[in-house]
Each structure stands twice: as C-alpha cells, then as structure tokens.
Amino acid sequence: MTTPVWTNPVVRWIDTRLPIFTMMQHSAIDYPTPRNLNYWWSYGSLAGVVLIIMIATGIVLAMYYTPHTTMAFDSVERIMRDVNYGWLIRYVHMNGGSAFFIVVYIHLFRGLYYGSYKAPRELLWMIGVIILITMMATAFMGYVLPWGQMSFWGATVITNLFSAIPLVGDSIVAWLWGGFSVDNPTLNRFFSLHYLLPFVIFALVFVHLWALHTVKSNNPLGVDIKHPGDTVPFHPYYTIKDLFGVGVFMIVFMGFVFFAPNFFGEPDNYIPANPMVTPPHIVPEWYLLPFYAILRAITFNIWFIPAKLIGVVAMFASLFILLLLPWLDRSKVRSARYRPIHRQFFWILVIDCFILGYVGANPPEGHFIPLGQAATAYYFLHFLVVIPLISLFERPRAVPESISAAVLKGS
Amino acid sequence: MHKSLLAAALAFLLAAPAAPATAAGAAKPPEQAWSFDGVFGTFDRASLRRGLIVYRQVCSSCHSLSLVAYRHLAGVNFSADEIKAIAATVEVTDGPNDQGEMFQRPGRPADKFKAPFANENAARAANNGAHPPDLSLMIKARKGGANYVHALLAGYKDPPAGFQLTDGMSYNTHFPGQQIAMGAPLNEGSVDYPDGTKASVEQMARDVTTFLAWTAEPEMEARKRLGLKVLLFLLVLTGMLYALKRMIWSDLH
Amino acid sequence: MASTASTAPGALDTDDQKSRRDFLIVATGAVGAVGAGLAVWPLVDSMNPAADVLALSSTEVNIAPIQLGQAITVTWRGKPVFIRHRGPEEIKAARATDPTSLIDPEKDEVRAKKPEWLIMVGVCTHLGCIPLGQKTGEPKGEFGGWFCPCHGSHYDTSGRIRKGPAPKNLEIPPYAFVNDTTVKIG
C-alpha cells in the first residue's frame, strides 16, 4: 500500500494536517481483501448499514416520543397515526431491530464456521462479542419504550433477574428501577440509555474495524494472505459485491416493513401496560429466546446455590463463554472446510440454538423442560468439552497452500 | 454463493417467534376472506361505513375508541361535512372558560371519539366490575386479529349441558375459557343500515370488524401502495447492482 | 491487481465492454442516488406539522364580551393574536393616515374587514417579541397603537409600523366572521 498523492489542493491541504483522505483511501479503497470471500462475508457491512438505519430512524422517533408512563403508549400511536410518515419510520425501526439481530447472528456463525476467532483475530472476535451484548441491552431497553403489556412485563422479569444476586440483589433491583417496581423512573432511564448505547455501539464498531484492518480479513479457506495475488482492492470489487448484498437485504427487509410489519412483534404489546394484569404468556423478543430458555432451564438447586441464581449465571455465561472461544479451540486450521468433525458439530450447535429458541418461545411445562435442559447442557458442553477435544484429536484435511493457488485450481 | 443470501432470507422468515400455546380450549377462529387481506387489499368502504354505524350504535355504549379522532375518517372517504355532523352528535367537556369552569360543547372533527366512561373505575362500576377494553387497536392486540374479533362477535352460543357458567357471564366459543363478561352485543336487526343491507349478526360482525381493522391500521392502504413502489424500485436497483457486480468481477477470472 | 483472463479478448471487444461498464456504473449510481434521496424524504417530512397539529390550526373566538376600546389576546397556532375593539377616534386616526408615507404602505381598510375590529398576530415583525399596548396603562408608543419594548418599534392604531427597526406591519391572520359575535381565525 503506497501513500496516495492528492492533486486537489483543498484535499491536500486537509490531508497534510489530518490524513483523513489517506485513511479513507487505505481502509475503504485500497484495503487488500482476500479475493475468495463468499456472500457470507457481506453480513459485516450489512450490519453497519442496519446500524445507520436504526440510528437515523431512532433520532427522528425520539423527536415525537414521550418517555412518561401516562403518555408513552399514546405518543407512539400518535407517531403511527398523525406524524407524517411516522408509521413508516416506526415500522422500519421496529423491524430493523429484528433485522439487525438476524444479520449479526449470521455474521457470528460465519465467524464460528470459518474460524475467524483464531489468532491473530482474537481481539477482533472479542470486540464483536461485546458489540452483541451491547446490542442486546439496547434492544431490550428499546422494547420497553412503547410501554405496552410486553414492554412492562418484559422489563419486570428481566430486571428481577438481578434479585438473584446474593445479599445485594434486592438493593440492585431497586436501584435499577429507581423505585419499588418498574415505573416512570425506570422508563425515563431506559429511554436515556437506549439513546446513548447505539453511539457506544458505533464507537465499538469503529474499534472492530480498526482491529480488522490491522489483522486483515479471514477467508473461506482460512489460510493467511501470502502474496499480492491473494487479494484484490476492496474497491470496486467488494464495494459492489456488498452493495448488491444490501440490495437483496433491503428487498426482504422492506417486504416485512410494508407487508408484514408486526410479524416479529407480539399482539400483547398493542395493549397499554397494566401493572395489575400479567399477560398469560410472557416472551421476550425472538432474538433473546435462546438465552431465555437457558435462564429457565435451571430448575434445581445445586448444594446451597438457589436455582434462580444459577439460571441467571448460566444465561450470562452463555454469552461470555464466546469470549474464551479463541483459547478453547486449539486447532491450527481455521476453516471448517478442512475440519470434517468440527464441521459436523458446528451444525449441531446451530440446531441446538434453534431448539433453545423454540423452547424459549414456549411455556416452561411438559416436555419443554427436559428439552430445554438438554439443549442448555449441550450448548455448554459444545464450547467447554467438544471444541477442545476435537481440536486435540481431529485430523484436518490438507489445507491449500495459498488463496491464489486454490482459486486457480478451482477455475 | 447465492445460496447464502437465499438462506439468510429464509432465516428471516423462520426466525419468527414460535407460536406460544393458545389459551386453554378456545376454538381457533376460522379464516375469513377480508377486503383488506393481501398485498393489494383495501378497506371495503361500504362495509366500513356500516361498521361505523355498528360501533356508534352498539359498541360505543361501553367501549372507547380513544386513539381515533373524527377527522381521521377523512382517510377513508368521509367528506368534511359528514365528519362535522358525526362529531357534532356528541357533547365534549372543554375548558376552563373565563370563569374557570369546564363547559360542554358539541364535538369537533379534531376531537377524539368520545369515551363512554370518564375513567376505568367508572367503566368497571357500570359493568359488573369488568373493564370494556379500548377498541382502537383491538385487531392488532389479539392473536388471530380480524378473524378472532369476528369469530368472537359471532361466537355466542348456549352453554353445553353441564357447563358451569358464572352469574353475569356469557358463553362464547372463541373466548379463552369460554366465559366472557360482555353479553352478546349483536342481535338480529340491532342497527338499521341506510344502504338497505340486512343487519344480520354475521353481517354486523363483519362490518364492525372491517371498521376496527381500519382503526387499528389507518395507514394500511398508504403502506401497501408505497410498499409496492419501494419493492419495484429495489428490484430494479438490485438487478442493476448485480449486473455491475458481474461485470466488475469478470476481469478477475 | 492480478488478473488472469481466461480468454484473450480483442481490443475492440474490451473497449466496447469498458463503455458498457462505464454506462452501467453511471446509471446504477444515478438510480441509487435517487433512491437514497427518496429514502431520506420521510425522515425530513416527519418534521413538518403533524396531522393533529394541522387539525387545530383554526380557532373560534367569542368577541361579544370585548368592550369598546378594549382588547383581548387569544392563542392561535401557539402565537398571541390581538383582537381590538376600536373606538371612533382610533379608526379615524388609522384611516386618516396617508398610507404612501409609511414604511410598509397598507390601507387600514385592507387590514380591518370591519373597521371596529382589528385582528392581528401580536408578534413584532422585527425579532419576534410581543408588543405592549393591549392592556390599559401599558405604553402604546408614539402613535397610540402598540410599542415593542425589545428594540423600540412603534405601531399605530392599525398595527402598522411607524417608527423603529421593524420592517413590516403586524401580520393579519386569515379570519372570517362566522356571525356578529364569533370570529374564526385560521
């Protein structure tokens, strides 16, 4: 990569004082990208696009939303009925939340499959996990804002998780609420944080990209970039490929926004919050269901530790365990393409996560309890036992010598 | 390669929350054909007008419609004079005036539909302790939507032998638990339709459901119209992007 | 960049391809830019007055209780509107003034549909302060109408600017007399 020479005098003047154009040239145009990335690599930039959409629509929605228990629900309905294009902006924001998680989950599983968490990309991976956790907190608080029945009871259930903490649990819950139940102070602080956290995510994304551009992109073969023939400049090859991906995504996304806007929602959230009546079946938004299933899987005490506490710890552990993954998987080979056993267990994990989501959507009764417990047990076994063991005993297939060698052979 | 995008679209479709188990024993509402179904669906204007009559003459004695203003009727082809006339039939409390007192005045188009009770407690006191819910969002706030509301309105039956019906409750095949505090609201000829349509229970249930589908989603027609244009545009743009992608990548192979 | 062409294209062929490609880039860019512009429009338009705000954009006022020589202030679209029941001297003073000599020439007959009723937006056309002169005892300025305390603009009994920095007469809102005692503003 050479330092570009700027001919435009204004650009040159700025660039010699703040090399912002050189930085953009290096990271968005020249950035040497493996030439063999498939469409699973489009989801990273897609997540960035969704983040921008969410921030843009969110800023506008905040102009019309009123964070007060007596007015929140009606202010959202005023957006839907009276604000110009309010229904469109709100439906984009509402479905954008679901779209964001779909895109990010695919991005995450792509990383799992192709070993994108392995050296030297451990920190890149860990920042990604932190982004996911921040997204979950943001989404949860955003879901509370319309102040419908699910908003209120979801907030009640999730904040009550913290009462499981020994000794100080109840004080922490009262602190979270700013009162003795989920009420106006809670709604106000959730609104404040829901507005703040996306900008934290934005900053984290910047750090994520910085780490990425330092260690360079992984690729479906999982082999390192060895010589210039392995890569192409990001622009125009991946700008156009990613833009095409954005187009396909927008068709699906807008299909939901315009023709099935409440597909991902719950009817109960169109009933104003009523602290005196709990809906018969409380479910979080779909993207939190697997974690909700893990929370509820623990129905037994272990020694003196109450089940509630273990459930909460298990739920948070299921996320934080991802941070340890780079060290749990000892295999030298990154891509599951060359790891026959690892690949099979990857798909088992995918199925396991779907089962957890299914269990999370259903009431904790009958066969759903043992099913949820088995799926939870496998989830942790997968990361703590299966992955380390495979990486010790698996015999990987021969890995291509380089990207260009494999591409030439293939074409 | 394109498999992955397809799979993602599929995942988007499948990731829907799995349906939670329906409350004990309520019959699944039968699927009805509605004018507002589908990509090109619109509200049947004649049915919606009849539904407004049913709401005003029957439902409005207990149920509020607090999110809807009279002026909103302009969105479904009511004329300004019709809206003024409808609004003027109610007396609303306004004020305070110069003497500091609240006063009554005829409704205006900008007013919300007048609620039958001043507050929830008044509603409960007048209804045996039950609170008739606001109907503005009813179609969106119940599983099954329009089909459910229609089935409920037409679902009043005599209880089967041996069914323990609590005092003051009615038997309804589609209400969870089959006991509902609302007595059968629609009876043959409850209202007179000026367009000559026979006011059967089924007809009134259909009409008021159509009306409530509009109150729940007044933006629906505009949404679908705009949606078709947006999708058409995106298909063209994405097609062009695909052609360009093919062209740019062709010099690599 | 390294490229290994599978077929060796003729020179004419590549030229043709290049121009087709350039055309497609420009066309796609144009369509994309239009799309981005259209996508931003709902966000911008949402900030225009909403339907419920527009629905309240007119107000009806009962003017029967206003005594001769008195004035009331009512709120219309979030702004004060002065309604003044003018006496004969005020009307005479307003009508006698030669409009052509004024900063913002306007006839009193145009400003007041009924000479005894002057209805205007009570916002100084200089920088948006509310002029004094509505209540008895308030300064009415050198021309017996209104006086803006912020920067010293004097308005006459027709609400026309006579002295001071304001560039225009006080604005007349759209209004109509529904009957003898009710006026509809907006």
Short mmCIF file of C-alpha atoms in Angstrom, two decimals, chain C residues 69-167:
data_model
loop_
_atom_site.label_atom_id
_atom_site.label_comp_id
_atom_site.label_asym_id
_atom_site.label_seq_id
_atom_site.Cartn_x
_atom_site.Cartn_y
_atom_site.Cartn_z
CA GLY C 69 -61.73 50.45 23.33
CA GLN C 70 -60.67 47.18 24.89
CA ALA C 71 -58.60 44.31 23.52
CA ILE C 72 -58.06 40.65 24.24
CA THR C 73 -55.23 38.31 23.39
CA VAL C 74 -56.02 34.77 22.24
CA THR C 75 -53.69 31.93 21.30
CA TRP C 76 -53.69 30.74 17.72
CA ARG C 77 -51.09 28.25 16.44
CA GLY C 78 -49.04 28.89 19.57
CA LYS C 79 -48.87 32.64 18.90
CA PRO C 80 -50.75 35.54 20.51
CA VAL C 81 -53.45 37.13 18.40
CA PHE C 82 -54.61 40.66 19.32
CA ILE C 83 -58.31 41.34 18.91
CA ARG C 84 -59.06 45.03 19.46
CA HIS C 85 -62.49 46.65 19.58
CA ARG C 86 -61.53 50.05 18.18
CA GLY C 87 -63.24 53.30 19.11
CA PRO C 88 -64.17 56.00 16.53
CA GLU C 89 -61.03 58.07 17.23
CA GLU C 90 -58.77 55.13 16.68
CA ILE C 91 -60.49 54.25 13.43
CA LYS C 92 -60.33 57.88 12.33
CA ALA C 93 -56.62 58.12 13.13
CA ALA C 94 -55.94 54.90 11.28
CA ARG C 95 -57.93 55.88 8.19
CA ALA C 96 -56.68 59.44 8.04
CA THR C 97 -53.05 58.45 7.68
CA ASP C 98 -51.75 58.58 4.14
CA PRO C 99 -50.51 55.00 3.51
CA THR C 100 -47.91 56.07 0.95
CA SER C 101 -45.91 57.85 3.63
CA LEU C 102 -45.49 54.65 5.67
CA ILE C 103 -42.58 52.23 5.97
CA ASP C 104 -44.86 49.39 4.87
CA PRO C 105 -47.65 51.09 2.92
CA GLU C 106 -51.02 49.49 3.59
CA LYS C 107 -54.53 50.89 3.85
CA ASP C 108 -56.45 50.43 7.10
CA GLU C 109 -59.48 49.36 5.03
CA VAL C 110 -57.44 46.36 3.84
CA ARG C 111 -56.26 45.47 7.34
CA ALA C 112 -59.62 45.59 9.14
CA LYS C 113 -62.58 43.87 7.44
CA LYS C 114 -64.93 45.52 9.92
CA PRO C 115 -63.50 48.91 10.98
CA GLU C 116 -64.30 48.40 14.68
CA TRP C 117 -62.48 45.07 14.84
CA LEU C 118 -58.72 44.89 14.35
CA ILE C 119 -57.39 41.34 14.42
CA MET C 120 -53.68 40.69 14.02
CA VAL C 121 -50.83 38.45 15.11
CA GLY C 122 -49.21 40.06 18.15
CA VAL C 123 -45.65 39.33 17.18
CA CYS C 124 -43.27 42.17 16.37
CA THR C 125 -42.02 41.81 12.81
CA HIS C 126 -38.53 42.76 13.92
CA LEU C 127 -37.34 39.82 16.06
CA GLY C 128 -40.47 38.19 17.39
CA CYS C 129 -41.17 39.93 20.74
CA ILE C 130 -44.75 40.65 21.82
CA PRO C 131 -45.53 44.39 21.66
CA LEU C 132 -47.15 46.21 24.61
CA GLY C 133 -50.38 48.16 24.37
CA GLN C 134 -53.11 45.56 24.85
CA LYS C 135 -53.93 46.46 28.46
CA THR C 136 -54.95 49.90 29.64
CA GLY C 137 -51.94 51.54 31.21
CA GLU C 138 -49.39 49.84 29.03
CA PRO C 139 -47.27 52.08 26.79
CA LYS C 140 -48.87 52.36 23.36
CA GLY C 141 -46.00 54.11 21.61
CA GLU C 142 -45.95 57.45 19.88
CA PHE C 143 -48.81 56.58 17.53
CA GLY C 144 -51.31 55.32 20.08
CA GLY C 145 -51.21 51.71 18.98
CA TRP C 146 -48.56 49.31 20.23
CA PHE C 147 -44.99 49.58 21.36
CA CYS C 148 -42.41 46.82 21.25
CA PRO C 149 -40.13 47.11 24.27
CA CYS C 150 -37.36 44.93 22.88
CA HIS C 151 -36.00 47.36 20.30
CA GLY C 152 -38.48 50.23 20.35
CA SER C 153 -40.77 49.69 17.38
CA HIS C 154 -43.91 51.91 17.36
CA TYR C 155 -47.13 50.69 15.75
CA ASP C 156 -50.19 52.85 15.04
CA THR C 157 -53.87 52.09 15.72
CA SER C 158 -53.95 49.95 12.61
CA GLY C 159 -50.92 47.94 13.75
CA ARG C 160 -48.73 49.50 11.07
CA ILE C 161 -45.07 50.11 11.74
CA ARG C 162 -44.39 53.84 12.07
CA LYS C 163 -41.06 54.14 13.81
CA GLY C 164 -38.26 51.80 14.88
CA PRO C 165 -36.41 48.84 13.42
CA ALA C 166 -39.35 46.58 12.48
CA PRO C 167 -39.62 46.22 8.68
#
